Tab-separated table of C-alpha atoms in Angstrom:
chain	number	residue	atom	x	y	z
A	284	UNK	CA	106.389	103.525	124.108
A	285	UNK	CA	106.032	102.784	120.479
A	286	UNK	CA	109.405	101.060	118.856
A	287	UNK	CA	110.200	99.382	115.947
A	288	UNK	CA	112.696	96.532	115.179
A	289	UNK	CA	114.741	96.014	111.516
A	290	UNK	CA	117.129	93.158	113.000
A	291	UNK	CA	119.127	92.992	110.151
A	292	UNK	CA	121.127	95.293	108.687
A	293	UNK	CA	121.694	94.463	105.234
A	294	UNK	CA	119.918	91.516	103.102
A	295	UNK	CA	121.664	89.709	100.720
A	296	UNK	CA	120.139	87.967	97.815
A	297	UNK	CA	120.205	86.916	94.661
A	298	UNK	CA	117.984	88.292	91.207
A	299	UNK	CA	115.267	85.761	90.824
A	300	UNK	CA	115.330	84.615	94.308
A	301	UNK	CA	112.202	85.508	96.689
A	302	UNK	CA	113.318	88.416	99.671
A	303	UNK	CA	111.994	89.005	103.026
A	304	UNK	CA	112.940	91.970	105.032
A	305	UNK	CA	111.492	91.412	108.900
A	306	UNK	CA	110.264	93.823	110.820
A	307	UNK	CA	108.613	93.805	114.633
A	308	UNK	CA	106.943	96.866	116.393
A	309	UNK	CA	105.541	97.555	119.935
A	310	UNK	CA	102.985	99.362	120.412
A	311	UNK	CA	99.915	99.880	122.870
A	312	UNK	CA	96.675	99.556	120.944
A	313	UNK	CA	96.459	98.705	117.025
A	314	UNK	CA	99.016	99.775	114.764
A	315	UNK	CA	99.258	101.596	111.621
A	316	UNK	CA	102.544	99.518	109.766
A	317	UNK	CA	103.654	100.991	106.635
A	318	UNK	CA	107.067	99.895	104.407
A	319	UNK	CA	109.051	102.705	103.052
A	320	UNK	CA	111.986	102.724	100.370
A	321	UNK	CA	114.615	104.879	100.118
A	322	UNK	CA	117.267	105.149	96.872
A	323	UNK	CA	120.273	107.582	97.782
A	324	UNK	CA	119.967	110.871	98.430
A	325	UNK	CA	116.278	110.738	97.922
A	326	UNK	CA	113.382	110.859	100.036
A	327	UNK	CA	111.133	108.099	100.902
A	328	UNK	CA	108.966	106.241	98.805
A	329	UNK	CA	105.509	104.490	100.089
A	330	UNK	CA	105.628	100.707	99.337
A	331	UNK	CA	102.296	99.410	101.476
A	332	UNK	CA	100.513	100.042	104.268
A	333	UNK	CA	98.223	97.451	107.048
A	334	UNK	CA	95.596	99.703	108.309
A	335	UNK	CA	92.607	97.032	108.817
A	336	UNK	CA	91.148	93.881	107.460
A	337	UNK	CA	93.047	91.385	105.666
A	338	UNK	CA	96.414	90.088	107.102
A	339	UNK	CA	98.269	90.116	103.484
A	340	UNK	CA	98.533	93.591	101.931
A	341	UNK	CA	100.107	94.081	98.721
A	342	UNK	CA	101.844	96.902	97.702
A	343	UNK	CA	103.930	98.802	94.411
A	344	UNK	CA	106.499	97.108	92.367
A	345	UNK	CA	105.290	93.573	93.629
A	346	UNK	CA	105.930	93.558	97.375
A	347	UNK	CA	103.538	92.156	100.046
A	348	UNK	CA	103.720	92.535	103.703
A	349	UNK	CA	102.101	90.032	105.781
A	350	UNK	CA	100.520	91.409	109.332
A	351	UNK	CA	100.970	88.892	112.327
A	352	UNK	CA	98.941	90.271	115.765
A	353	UNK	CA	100.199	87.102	117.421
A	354	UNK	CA	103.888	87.605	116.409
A	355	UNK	CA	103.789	91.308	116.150
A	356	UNK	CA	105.265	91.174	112.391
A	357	UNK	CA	104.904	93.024	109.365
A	358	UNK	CA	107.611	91.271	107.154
A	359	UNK	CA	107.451	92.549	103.592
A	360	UNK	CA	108.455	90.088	100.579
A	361	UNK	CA	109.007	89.771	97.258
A	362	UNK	CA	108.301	86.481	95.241
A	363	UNK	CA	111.397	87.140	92.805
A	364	UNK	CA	113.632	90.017	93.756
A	365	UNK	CA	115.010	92.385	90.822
A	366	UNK	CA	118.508	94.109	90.720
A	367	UNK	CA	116.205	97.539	90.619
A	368	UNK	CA	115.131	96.356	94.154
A	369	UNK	CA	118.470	97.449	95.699
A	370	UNK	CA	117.894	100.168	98.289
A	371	UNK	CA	116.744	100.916	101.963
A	372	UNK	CA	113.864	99.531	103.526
A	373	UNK	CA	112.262	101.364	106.434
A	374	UNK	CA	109.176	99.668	108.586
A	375	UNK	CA	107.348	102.864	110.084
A	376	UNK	CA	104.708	102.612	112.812
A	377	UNK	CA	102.073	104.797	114.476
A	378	UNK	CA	99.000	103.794	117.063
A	379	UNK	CA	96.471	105.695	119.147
A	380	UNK	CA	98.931	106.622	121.622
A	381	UNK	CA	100.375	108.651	119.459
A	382	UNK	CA	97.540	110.249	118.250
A	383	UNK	CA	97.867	107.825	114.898
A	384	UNK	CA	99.692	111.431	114.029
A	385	UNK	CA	103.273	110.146	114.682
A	386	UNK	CA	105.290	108.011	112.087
A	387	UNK	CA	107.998	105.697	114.684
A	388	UNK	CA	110.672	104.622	112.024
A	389	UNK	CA	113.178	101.611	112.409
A	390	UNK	CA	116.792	101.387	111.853
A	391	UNK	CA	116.689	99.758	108.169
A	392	UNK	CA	117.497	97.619	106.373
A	393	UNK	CA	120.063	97.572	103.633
A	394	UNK	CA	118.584	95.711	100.649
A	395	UNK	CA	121.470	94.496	97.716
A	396	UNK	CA	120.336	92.178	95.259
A	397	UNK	CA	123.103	90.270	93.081
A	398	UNK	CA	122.831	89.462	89.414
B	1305	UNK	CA	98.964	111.462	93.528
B	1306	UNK	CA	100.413	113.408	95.989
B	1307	UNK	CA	103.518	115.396	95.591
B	1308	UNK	CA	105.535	117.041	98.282
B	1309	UNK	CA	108.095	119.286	96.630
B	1310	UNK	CA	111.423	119.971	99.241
B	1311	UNK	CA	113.916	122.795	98.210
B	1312	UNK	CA	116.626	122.876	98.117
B	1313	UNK	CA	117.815	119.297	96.790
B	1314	UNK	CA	121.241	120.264	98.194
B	1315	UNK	CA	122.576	123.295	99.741
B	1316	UNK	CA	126.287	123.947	101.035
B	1317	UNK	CA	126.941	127.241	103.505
B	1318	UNK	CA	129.432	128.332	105.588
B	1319	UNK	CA	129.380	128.458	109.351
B	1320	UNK	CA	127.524	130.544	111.354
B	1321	UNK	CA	125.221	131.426	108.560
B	1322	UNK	CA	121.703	130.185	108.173
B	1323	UNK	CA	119.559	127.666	105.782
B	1324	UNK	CA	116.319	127.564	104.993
B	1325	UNK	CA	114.602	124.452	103.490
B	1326	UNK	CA	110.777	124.627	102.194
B	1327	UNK	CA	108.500	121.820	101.943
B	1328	UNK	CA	105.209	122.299	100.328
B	1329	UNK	CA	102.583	120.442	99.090
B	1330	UNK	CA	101.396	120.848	95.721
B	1331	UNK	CA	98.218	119.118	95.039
B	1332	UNK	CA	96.429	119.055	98.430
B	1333	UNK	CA	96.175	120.701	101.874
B	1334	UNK	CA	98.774	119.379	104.293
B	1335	UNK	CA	97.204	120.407	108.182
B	1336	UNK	CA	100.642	118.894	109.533
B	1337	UNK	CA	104.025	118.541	108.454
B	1338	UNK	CA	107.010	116.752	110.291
B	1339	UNK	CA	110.373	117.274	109.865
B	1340	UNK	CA	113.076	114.155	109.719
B	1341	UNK	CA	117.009	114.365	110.376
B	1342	UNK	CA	118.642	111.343	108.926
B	1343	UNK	CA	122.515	110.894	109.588
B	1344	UNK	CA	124.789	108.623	107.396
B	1345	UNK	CA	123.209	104.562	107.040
B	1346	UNK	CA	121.124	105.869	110.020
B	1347	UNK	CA	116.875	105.974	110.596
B	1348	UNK	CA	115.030	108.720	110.247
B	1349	UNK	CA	114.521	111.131	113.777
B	1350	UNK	CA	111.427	113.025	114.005
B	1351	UNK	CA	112.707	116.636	114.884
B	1352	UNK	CA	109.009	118.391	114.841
B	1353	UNK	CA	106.071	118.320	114.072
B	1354	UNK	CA	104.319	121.478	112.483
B	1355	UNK	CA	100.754	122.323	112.085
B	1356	UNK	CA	99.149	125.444	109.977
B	1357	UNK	CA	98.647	128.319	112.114
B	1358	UNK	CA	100.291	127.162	115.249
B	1359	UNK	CA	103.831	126.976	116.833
B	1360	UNK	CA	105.660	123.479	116.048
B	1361	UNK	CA	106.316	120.597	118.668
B	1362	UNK	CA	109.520	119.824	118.727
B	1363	UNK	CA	111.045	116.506	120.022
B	1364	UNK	CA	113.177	116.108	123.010
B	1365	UNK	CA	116.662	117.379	122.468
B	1366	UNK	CA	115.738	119.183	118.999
B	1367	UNK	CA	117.041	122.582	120.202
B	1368	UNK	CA	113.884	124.943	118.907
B	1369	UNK	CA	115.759	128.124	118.839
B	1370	UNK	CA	118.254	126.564	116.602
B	1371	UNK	CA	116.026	125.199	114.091
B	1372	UNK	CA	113.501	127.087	113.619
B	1373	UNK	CA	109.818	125.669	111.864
B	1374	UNK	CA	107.505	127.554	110.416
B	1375	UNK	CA	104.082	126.756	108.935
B	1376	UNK	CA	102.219	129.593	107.607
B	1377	UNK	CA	99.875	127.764	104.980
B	1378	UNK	CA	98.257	124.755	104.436
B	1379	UNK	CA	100.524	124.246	101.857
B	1380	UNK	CA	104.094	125.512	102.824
B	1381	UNK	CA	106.401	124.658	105.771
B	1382	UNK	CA	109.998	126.323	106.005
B	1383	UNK	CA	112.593	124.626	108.130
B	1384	UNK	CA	115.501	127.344	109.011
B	1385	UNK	CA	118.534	126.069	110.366
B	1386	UNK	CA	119.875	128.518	112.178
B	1387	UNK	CA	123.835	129.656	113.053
B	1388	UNK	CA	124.888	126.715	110.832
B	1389	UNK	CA	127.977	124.446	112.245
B	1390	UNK	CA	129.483	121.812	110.552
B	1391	UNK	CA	127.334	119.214	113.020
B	1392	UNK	CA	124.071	120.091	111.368
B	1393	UNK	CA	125.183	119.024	108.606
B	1394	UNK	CA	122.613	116.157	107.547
B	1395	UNK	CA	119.636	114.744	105.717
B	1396	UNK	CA	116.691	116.839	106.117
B	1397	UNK	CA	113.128	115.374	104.584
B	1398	UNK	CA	109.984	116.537	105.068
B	1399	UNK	CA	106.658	115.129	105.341
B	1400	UNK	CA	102.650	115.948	104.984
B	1401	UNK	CA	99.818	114.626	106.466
B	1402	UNK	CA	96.285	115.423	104.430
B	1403	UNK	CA	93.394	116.777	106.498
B	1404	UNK	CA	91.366	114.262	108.432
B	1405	UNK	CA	93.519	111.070	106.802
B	1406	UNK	CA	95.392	109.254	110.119
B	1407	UNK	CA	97.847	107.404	107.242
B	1408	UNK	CA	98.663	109.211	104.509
B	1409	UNK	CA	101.980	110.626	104.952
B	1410	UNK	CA	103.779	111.688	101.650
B	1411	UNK	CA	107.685	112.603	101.659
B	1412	UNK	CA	109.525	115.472	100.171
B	1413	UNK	CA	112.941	113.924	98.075
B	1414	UNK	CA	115.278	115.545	101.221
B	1415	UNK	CA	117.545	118.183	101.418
B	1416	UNK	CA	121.614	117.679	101.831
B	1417	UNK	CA	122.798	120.522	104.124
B	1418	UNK	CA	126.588	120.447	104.178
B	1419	UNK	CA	128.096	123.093	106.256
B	1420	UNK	CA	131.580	124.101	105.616
């Protein structure tokens, strides 16, 4: 079965400072990994998506996610985070098995950044 | 880009009445739409998935006569929530999926559904 892992939370961390929200899946086959933000009450906004090729995707507003087969990762950073950057943070996944039709979404993960 | 428009933003009804929440997409074809609950600091749950023409698949546990999906264009999907109670009351977003793309999911802004 496909799953996704957010362990933390929430993320503390100062403006100016570089972020990293993790995120782990399981899946059979390749996976589709996408990051998702979400401000209250809204829906969800696309950040990035690893489909193929390179490891180190890059995404709006600055953020990166970096794909690890090995580790089964797809932590997304920021080099210097920005009060604006407060919000939720979903990793999403979806593979063959589930017909690549299928988003699996993980708990979140709380993002406040401090002045 | 692509923009999926979700209506209403917020609704409040009484119990034992029934809601209906549309999801369309305004610039392109959507074959499939899914339908998310998301309860308070929670993830989202896939409740169905919908495609044009054809009845929707609904998740374990998502009671189908309860809410009720319908997808009658390649643009519009209608999520009725029927017999209200104050348990239903949630997060409801929808998304669409474009014809032939296996990633490109875009999100309506949600709907609050607050039943009194």
């Amino acid at each position: 079965a496909q799953s996704v892992a957010q362990p933390e939370d929430q993320v503390n961390v100062a403006e100016g400072n570089p972020l990293t929200v993790k995120c782990t899946y399981s899946v059979s086959g390749n996976p589709y990994l996408f990051w998702y933000v979400q401000y209250p009450n809204r829906g969800l906004q696309f950040l990035l998506k690893y489909i193929t090729g390179d490891n180190l995707v890059k995404g709006s507003y600055g953020f990166e996610a970096e794909f690890n087969k090995s580790q089964t990762s797809f932590h997304l950073k920021k080099p210097s985070a920005l009060v604006s950057d407060s919000a939720l943070y979903f990793c999403a996944v979806s593979s063959r098995s589930g017909g690549y039709n299928k988003l699996i979404f993980g708990a979140g993960t709380r993002l406040a950044v401090h002045p | 880009g692509a923009v999926v428009s979700q209506h209403p933003s917020r609704v409040i009804c009484k119990s034992g009445t029934s809601v209906k929440i549309e999801c369309r997409s305004l610039d392109f074809q959507a074959t499939t739409m899914f339908w998310y609950r998301q309860f308070p600091k929670q993830s989202l749950m896939l409740m169905a998935t919908s495609n044009e023409g054809s009845k929707a698949t609904y998740e374990q546990g998502v009671e189908k006569d309860k809410f009720l999906i319908n997808h009658a264009s390649l643009t519009l999907s209608t999520l009725t929530v029927t017999s209200a109670h104050p348990e239903d009351s949630s997060f409801y977003i929808c998304s669409a999926k474009r014809r032939g793309e296996f990633y490109g999911y875009t999100f309506g802004s949600g709907t609050r559904l607050t039943v009194v």
